[in-house]
Amino acid sequence: MKNGLELEGTPDLPVISGQVKAVMDYIDSSFTEDIMLGAIAKRFNLSLSYLSFLIKKETGTSYSDYITGKRIALAKELLKENSTSVHEVVERVGYKDYFHFNKLFKKHVGLTPSKFRKI
């Protein structure tokens, strides 16, 4: 057995590949909302641990790191538009707490959102 789940030499089942695509499409279209991994697992009738495994296998990162990366990338795009306030950006990318977002943004980008906007 390979990875404890697949038989060596057998391709991934199309149903599973389709299911992974559906899950990732859902996450990619909903990442600005407050979606918990458990709710996604329930929606797609998967166990929480198996869904975590699939996301890690597909993206190379955990669910929360994947969501954070997508949100930070969107925030960077929105911050380039000077017409949107930083507080609006925070809300549009899916965070409710400005200070938490500020800390995460600085951790990932190396600058605060306000300083990033100025460069």
Steps between C-alpha positions, in 0.01 A plus 500: 500500500613851419434772761281246677206588273583419137610180342827541317454527125130581519391847394289718729134426459323760283227535765757604758673737260164653416417528867831673576437742214151573631634562851779728376260689271270551796783624722636727226159657448422534873831587667385852588214355704526353848514135393618242746667180388236296683222664300680421174551140609131471579398664170709251299428202727864449598664448836687799636833318505461368144405845372807647671711231334351575156557875533857448617563259212348740244654826625807393694376695800238485773147630453553803722830589333338464158210730596738752656716503188199560275372776726839673520538482121156657452578766762817594315298544179236709676760714678640602162166670438526817703123545495449220754577568866707250695197427720293421190776272372501314832127435472507412129767233544310330781638631827300668771785623718720773353781444751512125435513562126770765542714254697447218245570729206824624653606142580444386141598811304751665731314832503178627650213545253539880518872486425443244222253737337763777490761300307 
